[in-house]
Each structure stands twice: as C-alpha cells, then as structure tokens.
mmCIF file of C-alpha atoms in Angstrom:
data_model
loop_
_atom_site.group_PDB
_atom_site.id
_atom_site.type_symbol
_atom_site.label_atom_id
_atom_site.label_comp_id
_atom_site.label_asym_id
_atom_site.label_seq_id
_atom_site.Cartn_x
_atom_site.Cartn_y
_atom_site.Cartn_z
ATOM 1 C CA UNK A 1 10.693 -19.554 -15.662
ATOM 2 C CA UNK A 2 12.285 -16.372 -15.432
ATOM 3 C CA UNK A 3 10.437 -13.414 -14.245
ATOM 4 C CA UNK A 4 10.155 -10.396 -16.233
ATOM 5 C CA UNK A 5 11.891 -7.514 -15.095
ATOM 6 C CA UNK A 6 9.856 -4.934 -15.650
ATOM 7 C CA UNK A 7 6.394 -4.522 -17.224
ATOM 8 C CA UNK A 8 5.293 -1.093 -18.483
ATOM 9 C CA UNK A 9 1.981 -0.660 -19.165
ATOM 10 C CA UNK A 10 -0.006 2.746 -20.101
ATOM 11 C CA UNK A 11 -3.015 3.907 -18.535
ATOM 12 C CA UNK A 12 -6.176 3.292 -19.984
ATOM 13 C CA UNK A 13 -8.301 3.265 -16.685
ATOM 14 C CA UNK A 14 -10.445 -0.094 -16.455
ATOM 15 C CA UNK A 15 -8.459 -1.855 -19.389
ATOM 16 C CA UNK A 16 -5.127 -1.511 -17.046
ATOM 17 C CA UNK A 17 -6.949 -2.569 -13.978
ATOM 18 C CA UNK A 18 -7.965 -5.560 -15.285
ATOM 19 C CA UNK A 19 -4.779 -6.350 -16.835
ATOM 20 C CA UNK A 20 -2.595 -6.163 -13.750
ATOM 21 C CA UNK A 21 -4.003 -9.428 -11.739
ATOM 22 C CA UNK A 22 -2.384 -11.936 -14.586
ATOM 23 C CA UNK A 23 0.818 -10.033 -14.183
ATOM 24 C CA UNK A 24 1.244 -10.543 -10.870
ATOM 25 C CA UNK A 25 3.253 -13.945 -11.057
ATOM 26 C CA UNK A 26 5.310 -12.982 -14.391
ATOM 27 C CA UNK A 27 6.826 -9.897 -13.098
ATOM 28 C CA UNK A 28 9.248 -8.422 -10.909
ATOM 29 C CA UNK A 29 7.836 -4.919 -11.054
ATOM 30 C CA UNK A 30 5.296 -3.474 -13.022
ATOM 31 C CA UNK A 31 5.307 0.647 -13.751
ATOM 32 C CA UNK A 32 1.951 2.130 -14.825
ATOM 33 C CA UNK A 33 2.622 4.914 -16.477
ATOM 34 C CA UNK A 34 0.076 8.159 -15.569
ATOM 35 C CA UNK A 35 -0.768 11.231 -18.208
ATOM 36 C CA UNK A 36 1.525 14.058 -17.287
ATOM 37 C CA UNK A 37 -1.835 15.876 -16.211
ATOM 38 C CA UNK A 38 -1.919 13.771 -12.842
ATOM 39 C CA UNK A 39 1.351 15.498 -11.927
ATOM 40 C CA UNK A 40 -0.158 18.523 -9.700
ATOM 41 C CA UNK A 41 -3.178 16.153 -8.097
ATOM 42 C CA UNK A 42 -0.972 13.828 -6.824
ATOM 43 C CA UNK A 43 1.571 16.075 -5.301
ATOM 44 C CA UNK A 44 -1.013 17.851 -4.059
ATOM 45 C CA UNK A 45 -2.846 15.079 -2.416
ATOM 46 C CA UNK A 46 1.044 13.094 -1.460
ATOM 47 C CA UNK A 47 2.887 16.027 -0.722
ATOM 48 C CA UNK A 48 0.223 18.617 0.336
ATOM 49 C CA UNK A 49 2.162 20.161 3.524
ATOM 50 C CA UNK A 50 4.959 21.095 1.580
ATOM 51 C CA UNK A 51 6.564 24.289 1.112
ATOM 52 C CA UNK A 52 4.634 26.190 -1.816
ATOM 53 C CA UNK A 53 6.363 26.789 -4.843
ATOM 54 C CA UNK A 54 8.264 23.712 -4.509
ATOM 55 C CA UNK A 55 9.140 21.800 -7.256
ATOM 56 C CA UNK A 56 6.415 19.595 -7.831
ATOM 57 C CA UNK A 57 8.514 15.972 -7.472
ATOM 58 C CA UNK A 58 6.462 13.161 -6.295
ATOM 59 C CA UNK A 59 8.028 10.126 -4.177
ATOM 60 C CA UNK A 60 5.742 7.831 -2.393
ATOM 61 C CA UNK A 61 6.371 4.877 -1.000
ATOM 62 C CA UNK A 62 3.973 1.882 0.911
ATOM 63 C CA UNK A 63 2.049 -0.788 0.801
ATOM 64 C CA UNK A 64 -1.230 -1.448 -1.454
ATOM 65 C CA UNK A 65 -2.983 0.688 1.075
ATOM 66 C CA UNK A 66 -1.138 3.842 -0.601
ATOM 67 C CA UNK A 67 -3.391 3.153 -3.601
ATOM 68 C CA UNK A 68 -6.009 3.744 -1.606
ATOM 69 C CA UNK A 69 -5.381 7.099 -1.083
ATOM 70 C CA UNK A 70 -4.210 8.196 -5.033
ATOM 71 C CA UNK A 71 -7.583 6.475 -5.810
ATOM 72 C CA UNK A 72 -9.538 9.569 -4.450
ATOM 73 C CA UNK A 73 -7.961 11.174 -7.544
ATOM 74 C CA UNK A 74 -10.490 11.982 -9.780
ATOM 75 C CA UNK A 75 -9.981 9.137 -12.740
ATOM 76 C CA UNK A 76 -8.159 6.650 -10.267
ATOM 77 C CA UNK A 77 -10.651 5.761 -8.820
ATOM 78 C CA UNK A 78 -10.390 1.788 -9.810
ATOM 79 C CA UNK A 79 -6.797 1.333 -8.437
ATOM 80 C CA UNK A 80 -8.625 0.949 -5.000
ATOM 81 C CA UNK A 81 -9.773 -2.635 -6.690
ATOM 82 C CA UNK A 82 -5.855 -3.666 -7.031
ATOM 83 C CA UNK A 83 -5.368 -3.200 -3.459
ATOM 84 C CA UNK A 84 -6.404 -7.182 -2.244
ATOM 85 C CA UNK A 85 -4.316 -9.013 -5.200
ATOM 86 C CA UNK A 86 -1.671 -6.490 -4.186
ATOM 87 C CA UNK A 87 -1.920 -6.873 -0.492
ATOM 88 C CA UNK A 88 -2.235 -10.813 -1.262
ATOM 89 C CA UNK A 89 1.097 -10.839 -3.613
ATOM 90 C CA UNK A 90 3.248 -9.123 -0.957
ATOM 91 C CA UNK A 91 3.951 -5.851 -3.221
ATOM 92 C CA UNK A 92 5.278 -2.763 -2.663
ATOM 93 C CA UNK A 93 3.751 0.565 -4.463
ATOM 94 C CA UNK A 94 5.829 3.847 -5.427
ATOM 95 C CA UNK A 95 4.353 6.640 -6.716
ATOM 96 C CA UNK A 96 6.921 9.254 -8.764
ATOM 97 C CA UNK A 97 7.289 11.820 -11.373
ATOM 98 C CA UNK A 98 6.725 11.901 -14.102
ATOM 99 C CA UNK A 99 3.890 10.222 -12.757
ATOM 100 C CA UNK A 100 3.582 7.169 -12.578
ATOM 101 C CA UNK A 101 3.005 3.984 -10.422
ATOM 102 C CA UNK A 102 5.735 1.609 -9.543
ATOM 103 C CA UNK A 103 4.465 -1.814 -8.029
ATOM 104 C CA UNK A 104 7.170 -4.340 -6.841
ATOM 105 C CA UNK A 105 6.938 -7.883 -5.902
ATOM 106 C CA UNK A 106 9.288 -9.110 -3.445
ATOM 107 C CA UNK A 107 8.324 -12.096 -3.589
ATOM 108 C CA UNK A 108 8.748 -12.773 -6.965
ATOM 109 C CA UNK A 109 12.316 -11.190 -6.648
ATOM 110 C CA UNK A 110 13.207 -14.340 -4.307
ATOM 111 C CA UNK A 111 11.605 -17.149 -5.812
ATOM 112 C CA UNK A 112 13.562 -15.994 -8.894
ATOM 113 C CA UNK A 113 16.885 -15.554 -6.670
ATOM 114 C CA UNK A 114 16.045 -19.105 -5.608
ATOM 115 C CA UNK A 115 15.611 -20.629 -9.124
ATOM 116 C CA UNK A 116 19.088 -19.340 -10.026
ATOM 117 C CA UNK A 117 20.291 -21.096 -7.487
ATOM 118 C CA UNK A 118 18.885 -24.287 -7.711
ATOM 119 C CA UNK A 119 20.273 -24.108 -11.411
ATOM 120 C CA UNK A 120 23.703 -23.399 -10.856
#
C-alpha cells in the first residue's frame, strides 16, 4: 500500500494528539500545523541565545526528545505523550515557521522504497 506523502493536520490540542498514533504506519511525514501565536514562544525557547532583534525564523531539528522540550510551551503540553510512539516508529521531528511541527518517518520512507521495488 502506498504511503501517504504528507499528512497535514491542524492543531486542536488533545484531538491531534490522539490522532497521530494511527498515522504513524500510513504516512511518510506528518506536519502539524501551530496558530501563528506560538511563533515568539518557540523561538524564544529554540533559539533563545540568539542575537536580539533577529528575525524570528524557527528551524529545529531531532529526535522525539525535541518534543519534549516545545512541550513546556504553555498549550503543548500533550506532545510530551507522542514522544514513545515516536521514539518507537524511528521518526524524526522539525520544528519551523510559520510554526509548525514536521514529523518524518524513515522508516516508512524505505519500506515504501522497497515495495516499489519488489513491483517493478
């Protein structure tokens, strides 16, 4: 079965959350998409050292554990539960402006790769 490029979902907190576990296998990469308002909190928390007055451009890149530390984020505070499925899944977690949350899954990336090939 081929793997869905991309999944975009919105955030609505818990609802989200709870929606990302049966994604996991179907996907390739899934983007959670944050209100603009997160912006400034998470530069400030990501990018904190940085030269003030900067233009406020997230990029973050890690492992599940990175959720761990946006999840201190006043309203984030459930993506700490996505770090074990995460961790488990072998995924990868970006955070960016606009902000938003960009998890990939390797592995689902090569069992697709694989698939083609066994076809052809």
């Amino acid at each position: 079965m081929e793997k869905e490029p991309l999944i975009t979902l919105p955030w609505h907190g818990h609802e989200t959350i709870e929606s990302i576990p049966a994604l996991l296998d179907d996907a390739l990469e899934i983007e959670i998409t944050l209100p603009v308002n997160y912006n400034h909190s998470l530069f400030s928390l990501l990018h904190g050292g940085d030269a003030p007055g900067r233009v406020e451009e997230i990029r973050a890149s890690g492992g599940p554990e990175l959720l761990a530390k946006i999840a201190c984020v006043k309203g984030l505070e459930e993506l700490s539960s996505l770090i074990e499925p995460l961790t488990a899944a072998g995924a990868k977690v970006r955070v960016l402006s606009p902000p938003r949350i960009v998890i990939t899954l390797p592995a689902n990336a090569k069992k697709q790769e694989q698939l083609k090939r066994d076809i052809h």
